[in-house]
PDB file of C-alpha atoms in Angstrom:
ATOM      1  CA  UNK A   1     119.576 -49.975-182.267  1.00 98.00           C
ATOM      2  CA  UNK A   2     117.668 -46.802-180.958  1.00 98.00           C
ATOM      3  CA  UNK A   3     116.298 -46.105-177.591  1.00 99.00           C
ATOM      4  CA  UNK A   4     114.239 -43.233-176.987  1.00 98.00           C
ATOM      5  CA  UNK A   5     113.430 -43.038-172.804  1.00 98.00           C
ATOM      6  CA  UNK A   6     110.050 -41.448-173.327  1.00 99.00           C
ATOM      7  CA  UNK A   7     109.051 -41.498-169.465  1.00 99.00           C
ATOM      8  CA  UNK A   8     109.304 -43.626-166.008  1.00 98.00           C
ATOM      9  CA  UNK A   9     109.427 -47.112-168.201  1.00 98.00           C
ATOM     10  CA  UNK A  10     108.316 -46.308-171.138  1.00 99.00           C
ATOM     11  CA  UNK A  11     110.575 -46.948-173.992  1.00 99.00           C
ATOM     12  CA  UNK A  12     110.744 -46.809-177.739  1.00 99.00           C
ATOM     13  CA  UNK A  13     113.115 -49.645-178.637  1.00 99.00           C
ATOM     14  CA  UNK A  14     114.045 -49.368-182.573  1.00 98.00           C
ATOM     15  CA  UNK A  15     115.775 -52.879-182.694  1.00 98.00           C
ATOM     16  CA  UNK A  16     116.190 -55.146-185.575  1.00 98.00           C
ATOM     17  CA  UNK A  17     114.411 -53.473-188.276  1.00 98.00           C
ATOM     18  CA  UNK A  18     111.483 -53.033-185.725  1.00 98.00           C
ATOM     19  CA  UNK A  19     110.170 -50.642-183.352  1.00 98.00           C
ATOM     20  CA  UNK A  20     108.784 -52.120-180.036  1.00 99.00           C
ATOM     21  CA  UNK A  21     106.757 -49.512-177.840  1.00 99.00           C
ATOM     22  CA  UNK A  22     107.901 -50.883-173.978  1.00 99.00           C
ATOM     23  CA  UNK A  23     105.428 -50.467-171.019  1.00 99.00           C
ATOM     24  CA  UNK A  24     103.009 -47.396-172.696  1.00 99.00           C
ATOM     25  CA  UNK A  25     102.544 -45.278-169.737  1.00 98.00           C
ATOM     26  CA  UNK A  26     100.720 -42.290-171.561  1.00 98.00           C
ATOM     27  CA  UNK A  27      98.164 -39.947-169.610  1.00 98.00           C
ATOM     28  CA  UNK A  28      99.086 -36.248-168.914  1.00 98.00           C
ATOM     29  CA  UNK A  29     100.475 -34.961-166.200  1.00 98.00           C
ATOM     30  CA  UNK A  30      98.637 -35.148-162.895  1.00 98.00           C
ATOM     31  CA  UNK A  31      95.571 -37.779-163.933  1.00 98.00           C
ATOM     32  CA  UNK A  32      95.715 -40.376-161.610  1.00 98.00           C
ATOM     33  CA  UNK A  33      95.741 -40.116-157.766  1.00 98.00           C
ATOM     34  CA  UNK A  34      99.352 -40.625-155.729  1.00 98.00           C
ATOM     35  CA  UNK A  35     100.216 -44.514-154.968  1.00 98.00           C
ATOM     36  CA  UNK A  36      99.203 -44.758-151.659  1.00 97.00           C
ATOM     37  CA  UNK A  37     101.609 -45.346-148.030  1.00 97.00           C
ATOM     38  CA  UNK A  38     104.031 -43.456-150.228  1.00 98.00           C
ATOM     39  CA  UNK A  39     105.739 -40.246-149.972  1.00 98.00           C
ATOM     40  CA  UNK A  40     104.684 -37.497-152.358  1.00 98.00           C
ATOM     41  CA  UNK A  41     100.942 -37.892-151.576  1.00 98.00           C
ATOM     42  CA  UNK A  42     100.177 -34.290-152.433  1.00 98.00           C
ATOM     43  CA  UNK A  43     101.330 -34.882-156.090  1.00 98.00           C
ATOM     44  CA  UNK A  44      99.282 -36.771-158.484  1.00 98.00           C
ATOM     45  CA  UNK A  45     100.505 -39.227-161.264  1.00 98.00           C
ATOM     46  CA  UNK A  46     102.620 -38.916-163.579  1.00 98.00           C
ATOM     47  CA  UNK A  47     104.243 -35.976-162.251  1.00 98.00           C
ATOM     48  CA  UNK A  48     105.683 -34.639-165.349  1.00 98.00           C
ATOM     49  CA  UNK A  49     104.664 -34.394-168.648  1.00 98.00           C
ATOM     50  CA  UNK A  50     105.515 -36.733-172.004  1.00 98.00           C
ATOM     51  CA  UNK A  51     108.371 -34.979-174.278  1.00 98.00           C
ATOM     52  CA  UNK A  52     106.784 -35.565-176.979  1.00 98.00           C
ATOM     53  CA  UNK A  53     102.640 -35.979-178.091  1.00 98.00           C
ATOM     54  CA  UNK A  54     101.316 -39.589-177.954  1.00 98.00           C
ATOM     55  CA  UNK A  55     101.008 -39.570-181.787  1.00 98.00           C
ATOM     56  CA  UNK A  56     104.642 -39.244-182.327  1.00 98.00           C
ATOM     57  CA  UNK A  57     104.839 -41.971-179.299  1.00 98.00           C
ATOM     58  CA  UNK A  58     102.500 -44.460-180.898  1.00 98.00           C
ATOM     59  CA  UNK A  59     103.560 -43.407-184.599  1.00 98.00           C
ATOM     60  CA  UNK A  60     105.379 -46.735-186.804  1.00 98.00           C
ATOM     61  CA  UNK A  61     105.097 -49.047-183.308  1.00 98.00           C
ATOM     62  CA  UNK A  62     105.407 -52.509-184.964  1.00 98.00           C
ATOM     63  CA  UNK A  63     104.391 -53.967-181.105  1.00 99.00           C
ATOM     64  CA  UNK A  64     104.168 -53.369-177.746  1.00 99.00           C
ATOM     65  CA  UNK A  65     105.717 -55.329-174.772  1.00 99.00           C
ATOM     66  CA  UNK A  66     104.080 -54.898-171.650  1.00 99.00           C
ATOM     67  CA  UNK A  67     106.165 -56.559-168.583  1.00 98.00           C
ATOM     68  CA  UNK A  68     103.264 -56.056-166.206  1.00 98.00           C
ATOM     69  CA  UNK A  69     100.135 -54.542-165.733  1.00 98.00           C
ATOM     70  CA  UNK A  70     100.443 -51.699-162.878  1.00 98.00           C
ATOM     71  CA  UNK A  71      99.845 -48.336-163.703  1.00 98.00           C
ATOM     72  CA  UNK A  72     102.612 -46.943-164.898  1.00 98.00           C
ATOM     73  CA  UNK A  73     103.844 -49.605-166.878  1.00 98.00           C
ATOM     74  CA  UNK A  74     100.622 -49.752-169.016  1.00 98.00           C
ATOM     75  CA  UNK A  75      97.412 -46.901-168.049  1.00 98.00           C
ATOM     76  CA  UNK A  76      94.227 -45.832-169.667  1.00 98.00           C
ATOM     77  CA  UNK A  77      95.526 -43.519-171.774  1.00 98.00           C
ATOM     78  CA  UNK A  78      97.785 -46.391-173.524  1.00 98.00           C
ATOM     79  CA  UNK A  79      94.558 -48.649-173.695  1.00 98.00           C
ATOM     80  CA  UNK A  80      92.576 -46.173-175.465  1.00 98.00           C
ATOM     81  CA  UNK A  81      95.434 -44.615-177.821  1.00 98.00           C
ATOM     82  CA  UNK A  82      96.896 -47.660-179.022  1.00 98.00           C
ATOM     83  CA  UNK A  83      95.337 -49.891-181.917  1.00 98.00           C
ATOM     84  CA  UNK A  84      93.960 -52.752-181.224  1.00 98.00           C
ATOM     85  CA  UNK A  85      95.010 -55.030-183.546  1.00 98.00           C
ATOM     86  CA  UNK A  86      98.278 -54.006-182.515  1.00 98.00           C
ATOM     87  CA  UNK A  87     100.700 -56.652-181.278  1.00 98.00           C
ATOM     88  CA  UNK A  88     100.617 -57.140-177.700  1.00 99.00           C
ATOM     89  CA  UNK A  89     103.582 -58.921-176.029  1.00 99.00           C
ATOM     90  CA  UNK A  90     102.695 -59.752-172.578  1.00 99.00           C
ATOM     91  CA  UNK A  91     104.551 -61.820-169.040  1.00 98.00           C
ATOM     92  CA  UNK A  92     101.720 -64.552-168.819  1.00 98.00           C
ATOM     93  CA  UNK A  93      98.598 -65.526-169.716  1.00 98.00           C
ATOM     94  CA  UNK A  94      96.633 -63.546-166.733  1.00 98.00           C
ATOM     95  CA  UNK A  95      97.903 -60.472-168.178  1.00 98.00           C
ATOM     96  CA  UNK A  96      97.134 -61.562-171.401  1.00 98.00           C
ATOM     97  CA  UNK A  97      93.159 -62.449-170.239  1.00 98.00           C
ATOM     98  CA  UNK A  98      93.809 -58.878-168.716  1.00 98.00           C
ATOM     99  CA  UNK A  99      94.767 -57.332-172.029  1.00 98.00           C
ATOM    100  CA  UNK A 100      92.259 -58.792-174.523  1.00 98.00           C
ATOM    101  CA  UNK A 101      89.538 -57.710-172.141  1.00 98.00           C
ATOM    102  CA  UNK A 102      90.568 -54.697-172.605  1.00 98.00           C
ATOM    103  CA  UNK A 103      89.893 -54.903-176.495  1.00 98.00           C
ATOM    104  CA  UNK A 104      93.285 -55.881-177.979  1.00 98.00           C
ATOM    105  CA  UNK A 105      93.326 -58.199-180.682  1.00 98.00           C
ATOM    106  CA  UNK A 106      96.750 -59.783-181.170  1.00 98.00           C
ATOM    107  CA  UNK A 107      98.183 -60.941-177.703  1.00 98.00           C
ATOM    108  CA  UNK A 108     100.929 -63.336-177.101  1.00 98.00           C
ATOM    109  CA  UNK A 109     102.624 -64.410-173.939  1.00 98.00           C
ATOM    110  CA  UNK A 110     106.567 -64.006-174.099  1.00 98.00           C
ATOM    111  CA  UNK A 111     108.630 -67.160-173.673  1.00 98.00           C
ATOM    112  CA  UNK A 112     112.123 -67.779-173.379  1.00 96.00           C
ATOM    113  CA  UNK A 113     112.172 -68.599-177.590  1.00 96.00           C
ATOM    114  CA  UNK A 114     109.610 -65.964-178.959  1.00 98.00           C
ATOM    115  CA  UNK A 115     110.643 -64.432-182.531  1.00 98.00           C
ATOM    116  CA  UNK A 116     108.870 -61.419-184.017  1.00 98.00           C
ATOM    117  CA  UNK A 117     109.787 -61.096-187.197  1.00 98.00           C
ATOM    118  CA  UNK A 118     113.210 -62.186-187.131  1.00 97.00           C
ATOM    119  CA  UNK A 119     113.935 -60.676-183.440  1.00 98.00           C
ATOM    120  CA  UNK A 120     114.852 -62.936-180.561  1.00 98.00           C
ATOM    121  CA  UNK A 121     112.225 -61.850-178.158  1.00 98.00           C
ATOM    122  CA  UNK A 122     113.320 -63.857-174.630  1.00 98.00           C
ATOM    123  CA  UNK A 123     111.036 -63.808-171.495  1.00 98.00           C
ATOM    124  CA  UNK A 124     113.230 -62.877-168.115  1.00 98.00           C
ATOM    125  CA  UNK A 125     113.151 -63.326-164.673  1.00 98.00           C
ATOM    126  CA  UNK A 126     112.558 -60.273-162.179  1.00 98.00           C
ATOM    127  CA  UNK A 127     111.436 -59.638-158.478  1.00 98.00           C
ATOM    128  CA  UNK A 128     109.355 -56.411-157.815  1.00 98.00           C
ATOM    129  CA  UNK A 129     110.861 -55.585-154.775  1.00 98.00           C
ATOM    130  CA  UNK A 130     112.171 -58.441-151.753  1.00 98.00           C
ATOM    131  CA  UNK A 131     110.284 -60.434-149.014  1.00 97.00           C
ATOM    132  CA  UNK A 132     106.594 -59.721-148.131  1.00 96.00           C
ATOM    133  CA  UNK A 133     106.155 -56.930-150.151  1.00 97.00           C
ATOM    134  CA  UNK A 134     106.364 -59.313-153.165  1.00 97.00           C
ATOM    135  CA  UNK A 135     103.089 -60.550-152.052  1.00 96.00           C
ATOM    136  CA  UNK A 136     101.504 -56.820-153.489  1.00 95.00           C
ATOM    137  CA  UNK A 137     103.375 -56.436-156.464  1.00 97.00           C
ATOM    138  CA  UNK A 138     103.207 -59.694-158.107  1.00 98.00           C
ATOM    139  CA  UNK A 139     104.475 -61.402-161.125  1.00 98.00           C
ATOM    140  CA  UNK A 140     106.955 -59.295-163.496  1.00 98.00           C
ATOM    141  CA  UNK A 141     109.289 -59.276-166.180  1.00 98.00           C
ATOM    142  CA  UNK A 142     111.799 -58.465-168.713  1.00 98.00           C
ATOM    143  CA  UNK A 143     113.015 -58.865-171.957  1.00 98.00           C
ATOM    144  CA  UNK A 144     116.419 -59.643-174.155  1.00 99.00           C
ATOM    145  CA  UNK A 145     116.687 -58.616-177.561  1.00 99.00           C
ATOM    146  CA  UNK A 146     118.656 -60.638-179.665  1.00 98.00           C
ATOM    147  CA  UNK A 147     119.222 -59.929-183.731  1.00 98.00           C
ATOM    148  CA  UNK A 148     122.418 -60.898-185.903  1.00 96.00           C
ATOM    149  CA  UNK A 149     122.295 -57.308-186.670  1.00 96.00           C
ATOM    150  CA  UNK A 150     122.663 -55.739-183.629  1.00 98.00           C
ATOM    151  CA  UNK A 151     124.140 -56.181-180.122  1.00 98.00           C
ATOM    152  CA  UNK A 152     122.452 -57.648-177.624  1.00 98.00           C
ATOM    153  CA  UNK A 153     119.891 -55.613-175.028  1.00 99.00           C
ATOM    154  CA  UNK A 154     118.315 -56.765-171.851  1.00 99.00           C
ATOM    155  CA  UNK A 155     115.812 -54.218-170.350  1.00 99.00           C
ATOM    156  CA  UNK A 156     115.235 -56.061-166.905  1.00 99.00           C
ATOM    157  CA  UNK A 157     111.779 -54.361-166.189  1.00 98.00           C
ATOM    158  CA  UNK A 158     110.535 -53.598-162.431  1.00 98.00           C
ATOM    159  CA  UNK A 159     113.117 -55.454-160.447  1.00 98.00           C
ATOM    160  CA  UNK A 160     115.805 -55.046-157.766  1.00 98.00           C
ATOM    161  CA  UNK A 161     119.176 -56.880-158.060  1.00 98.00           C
ATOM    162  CA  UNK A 162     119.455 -60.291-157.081  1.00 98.00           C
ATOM    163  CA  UNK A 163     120.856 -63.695-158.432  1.00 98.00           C
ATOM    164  CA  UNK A 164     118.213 -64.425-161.031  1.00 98.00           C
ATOM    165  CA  UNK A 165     119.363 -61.289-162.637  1.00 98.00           C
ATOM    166  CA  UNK A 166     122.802 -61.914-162.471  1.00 98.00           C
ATOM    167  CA  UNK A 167     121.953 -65.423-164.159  1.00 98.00           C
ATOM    168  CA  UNK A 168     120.109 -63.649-167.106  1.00 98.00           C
ATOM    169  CA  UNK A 169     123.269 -61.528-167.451  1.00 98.00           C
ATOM    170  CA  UNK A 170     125.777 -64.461-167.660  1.00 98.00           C
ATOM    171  CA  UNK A 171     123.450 -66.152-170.067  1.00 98.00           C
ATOM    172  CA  UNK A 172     122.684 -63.610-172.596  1.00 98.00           C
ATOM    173  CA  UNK A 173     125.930 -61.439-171.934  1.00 98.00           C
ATOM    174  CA  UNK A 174     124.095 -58.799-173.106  1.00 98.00           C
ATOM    175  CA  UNK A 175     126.116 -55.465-174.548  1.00 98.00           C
ATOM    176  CA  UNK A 176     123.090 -53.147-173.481  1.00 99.00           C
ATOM    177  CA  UNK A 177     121.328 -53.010-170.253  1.00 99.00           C
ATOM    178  CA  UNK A 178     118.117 -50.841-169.196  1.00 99.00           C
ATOM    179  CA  UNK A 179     117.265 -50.889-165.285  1.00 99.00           C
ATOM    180  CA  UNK A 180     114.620 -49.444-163.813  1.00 98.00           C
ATOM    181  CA  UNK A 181     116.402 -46.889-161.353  1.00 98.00           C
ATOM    182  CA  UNK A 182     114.111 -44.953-159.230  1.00 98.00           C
ATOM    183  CA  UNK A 183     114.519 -47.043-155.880  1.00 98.00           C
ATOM    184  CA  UNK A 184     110.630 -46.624-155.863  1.00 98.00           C
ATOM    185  CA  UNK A 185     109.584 -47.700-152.311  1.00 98.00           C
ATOM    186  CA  UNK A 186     106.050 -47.500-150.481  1.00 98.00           C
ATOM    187  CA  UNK A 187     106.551 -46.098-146.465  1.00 97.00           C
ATOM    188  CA  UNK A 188     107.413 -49.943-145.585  1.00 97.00           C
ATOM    189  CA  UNK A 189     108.741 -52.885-147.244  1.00 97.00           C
ATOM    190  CA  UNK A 190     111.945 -51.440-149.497  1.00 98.00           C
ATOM    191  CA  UNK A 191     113.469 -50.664-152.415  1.00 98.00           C
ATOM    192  CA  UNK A 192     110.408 -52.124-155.423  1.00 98.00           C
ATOM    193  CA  UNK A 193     112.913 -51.788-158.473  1.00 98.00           C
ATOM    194  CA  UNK A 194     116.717 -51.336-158.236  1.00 98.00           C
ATOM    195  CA  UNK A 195     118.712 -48.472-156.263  1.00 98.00           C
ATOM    196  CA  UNK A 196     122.064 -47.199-156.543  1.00 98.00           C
ATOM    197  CA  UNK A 197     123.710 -49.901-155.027  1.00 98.00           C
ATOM    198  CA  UNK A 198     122.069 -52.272-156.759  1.00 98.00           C
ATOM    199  CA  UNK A 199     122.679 -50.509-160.367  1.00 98.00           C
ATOM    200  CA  UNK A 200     126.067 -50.850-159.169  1.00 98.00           C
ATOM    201  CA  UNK A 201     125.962 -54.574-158.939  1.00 98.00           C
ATOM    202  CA  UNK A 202     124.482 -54.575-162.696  1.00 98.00           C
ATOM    203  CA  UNK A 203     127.697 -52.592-163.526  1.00 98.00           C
ATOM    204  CA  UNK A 204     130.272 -55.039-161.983  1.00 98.00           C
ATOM    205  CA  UNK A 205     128.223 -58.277-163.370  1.00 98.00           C
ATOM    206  CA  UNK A 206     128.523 -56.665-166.524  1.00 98.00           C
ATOM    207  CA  UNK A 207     132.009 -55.357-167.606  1.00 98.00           C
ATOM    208  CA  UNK A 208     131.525 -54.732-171.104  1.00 97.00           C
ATOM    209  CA  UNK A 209     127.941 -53.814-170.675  1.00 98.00           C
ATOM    210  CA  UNK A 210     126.128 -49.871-171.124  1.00 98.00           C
ATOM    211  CA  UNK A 211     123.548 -49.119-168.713  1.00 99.00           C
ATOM    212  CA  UNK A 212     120.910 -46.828-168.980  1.00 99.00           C
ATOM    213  CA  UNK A 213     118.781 -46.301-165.776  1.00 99.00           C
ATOM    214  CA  UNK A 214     115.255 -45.526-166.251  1.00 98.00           C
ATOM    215  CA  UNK A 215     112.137 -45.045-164.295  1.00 98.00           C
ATOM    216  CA  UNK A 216     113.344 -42.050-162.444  1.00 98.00           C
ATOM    217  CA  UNK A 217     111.484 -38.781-161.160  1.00 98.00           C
ATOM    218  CA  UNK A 218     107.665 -39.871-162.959  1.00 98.00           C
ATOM    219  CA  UNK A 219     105.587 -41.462-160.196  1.00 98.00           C
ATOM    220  CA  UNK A 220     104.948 -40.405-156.611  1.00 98.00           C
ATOM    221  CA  UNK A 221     107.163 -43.057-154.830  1.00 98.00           C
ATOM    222  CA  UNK A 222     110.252 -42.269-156.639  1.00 98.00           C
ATOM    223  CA  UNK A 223     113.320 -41.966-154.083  1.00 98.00           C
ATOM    224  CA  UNK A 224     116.549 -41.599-156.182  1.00 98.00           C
ATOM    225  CA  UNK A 225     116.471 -38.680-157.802  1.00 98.00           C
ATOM    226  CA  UNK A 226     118.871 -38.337-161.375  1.00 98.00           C
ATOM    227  CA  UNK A 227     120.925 -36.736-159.681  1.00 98.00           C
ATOM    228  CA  UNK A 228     122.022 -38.393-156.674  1.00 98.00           C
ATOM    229  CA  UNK A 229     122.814 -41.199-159.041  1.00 98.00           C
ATOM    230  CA  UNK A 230     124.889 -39.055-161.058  1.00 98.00           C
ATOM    231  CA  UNK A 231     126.654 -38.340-158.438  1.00 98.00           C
ATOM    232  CA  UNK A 232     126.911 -41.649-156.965  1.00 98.00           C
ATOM    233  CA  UNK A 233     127.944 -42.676-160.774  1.00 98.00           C
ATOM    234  CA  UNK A 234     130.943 -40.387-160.570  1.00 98.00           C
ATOM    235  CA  UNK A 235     132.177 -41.026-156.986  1.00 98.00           C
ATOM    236  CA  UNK A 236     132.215 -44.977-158.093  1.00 98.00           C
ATOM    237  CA  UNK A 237     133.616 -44.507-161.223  1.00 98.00           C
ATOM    238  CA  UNK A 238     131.066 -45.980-163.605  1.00 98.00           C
ATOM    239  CA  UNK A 239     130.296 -42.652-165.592  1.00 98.00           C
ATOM    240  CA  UNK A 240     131.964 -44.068-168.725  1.00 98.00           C
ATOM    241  CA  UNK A 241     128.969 -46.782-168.992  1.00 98.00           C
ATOM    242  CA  UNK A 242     126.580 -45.767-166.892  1.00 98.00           C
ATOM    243  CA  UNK A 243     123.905 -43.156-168.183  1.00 98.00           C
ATOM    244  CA  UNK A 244     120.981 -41.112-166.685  1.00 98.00           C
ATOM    245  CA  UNK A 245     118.879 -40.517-169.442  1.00 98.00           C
ATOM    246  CA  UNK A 246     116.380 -37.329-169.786  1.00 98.00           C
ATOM    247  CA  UNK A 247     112.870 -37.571-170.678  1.00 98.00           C
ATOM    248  CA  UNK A 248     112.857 -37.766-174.364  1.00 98.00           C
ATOM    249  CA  UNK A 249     117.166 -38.992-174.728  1.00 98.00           C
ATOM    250  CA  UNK A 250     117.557 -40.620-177.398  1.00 98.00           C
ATOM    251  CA  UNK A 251     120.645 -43.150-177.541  1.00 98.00           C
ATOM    252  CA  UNK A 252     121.900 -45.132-180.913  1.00 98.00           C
ATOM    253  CA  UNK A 253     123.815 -48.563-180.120  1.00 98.00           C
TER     254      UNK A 253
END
């Protein structure tokens, strides 16, 4: 397999003989307002630019999976760029309603036994953040990848750590793992998707597992920076499978 971390979520997953375009997050620089009760609130999102143009982005996509609909996990930009007979993976079938309003043709809701041609597609469980603030940011999801081809990857989408995750890892035992790493908080509630500490449990749960942690630096309420997990990745010894990758990184599994 081939990932390419385009920016904050947004993946291009070559997998299988197919290439899956994960939660299209595609505007410029600086074209939507900051998320509100959030630090940053001078900057406006995203607040860097794609590495590469949306053509190339968009260019041999076979589908898209969207885990949920906020933002920066699927924007204007990606509703106007992408085809719309293209196929449209989505959580549930409010997002789905969601999505073929907004033109798209071809939409399917994600189960735990979805195939796209010939590639286990399997539906899992995630928690945007813990307690009340669940109440704002709703449903979400992730995805396993499964193929007799190639190893197994579970992206786990907008989620912290807790023991639903753990239970998708000792299911699906999965060789590859993508987090979403930022700690992105609003100014009360906590962490919305995982943290250092709770990459950390990923990388205990999983002993034979590579993590990459995305969603870092690209949105306004971003609070670990690349760096500091770097560093935290070295002081706990997890540098030989744990990976920060750069806008535009490309990794072969």
């Amino acid at each position: 397999m081939k990932i390419t971390h385009i920016r904050n979520a947004t993946l291009i997953v070559e997998y299988g003989g197919k290439t899956f375009l994960i939660d299209p997050m595609l505007a410029e620089k600086g074209t939507y307002p900051p998320f509100p009760n959030s630090i940053r609130q001078d900057q406006n999102n995203p607040l860097v630019n794609l590495p590469i143009s949306v053509e190339e982005i968009i260019d041999g996509v076979d589908a898209v999976i969207v885990t949920h609909l906020h933002l920066d996990h699927f924007d204007d930009a990606a509703k106007q760029a992408l085809p719309k007979d293209i196929k449209m993976f989505v959580q549930n079938e409010e997002d789905a309603a969601a999505v073929k309003e907004a033109g798209f043709k071809n939409v399917e809701v994600l189960t735990q036994n979805t195939v796209f041609e010939g590639v286990e597609l399997i539906k899992t469980k995630g928690e945007h953040g813990r307690g009340e603030i669940l109440k704002r940011t709703g449903l979400v999801c992730g995805v396993v990848f499964k193929d007799k081809s190639e190893k197994t990857l579970y992206v786990a989408g907008d989620t912290v750590w807790y023991s639903a995750v753990e239970e998708e890892i000792n299911t699906h035992k999965p060789e590859i793992i993508v987090v979403n790493g930022g700690d992105n908080q609003f100014l009360e509630g906590g962490s919305l998707v995982m943290g250092k500490e709770d990459i950390y449990q990923v990388f205990k749960a999983a002993p034979h597992a590579t993590i990459l942690s995305v969603h870092m630096e690209a949105v306004n309420h971003w609070t670990l920076s690349r760096e500091e997990l770097k560093s935290f990745i070295n002081e706990k010894e997890m540098a030989s499978r744990t990976f920060v990758p750069d806008d535009g990184e490309v990794y072969t599994f």
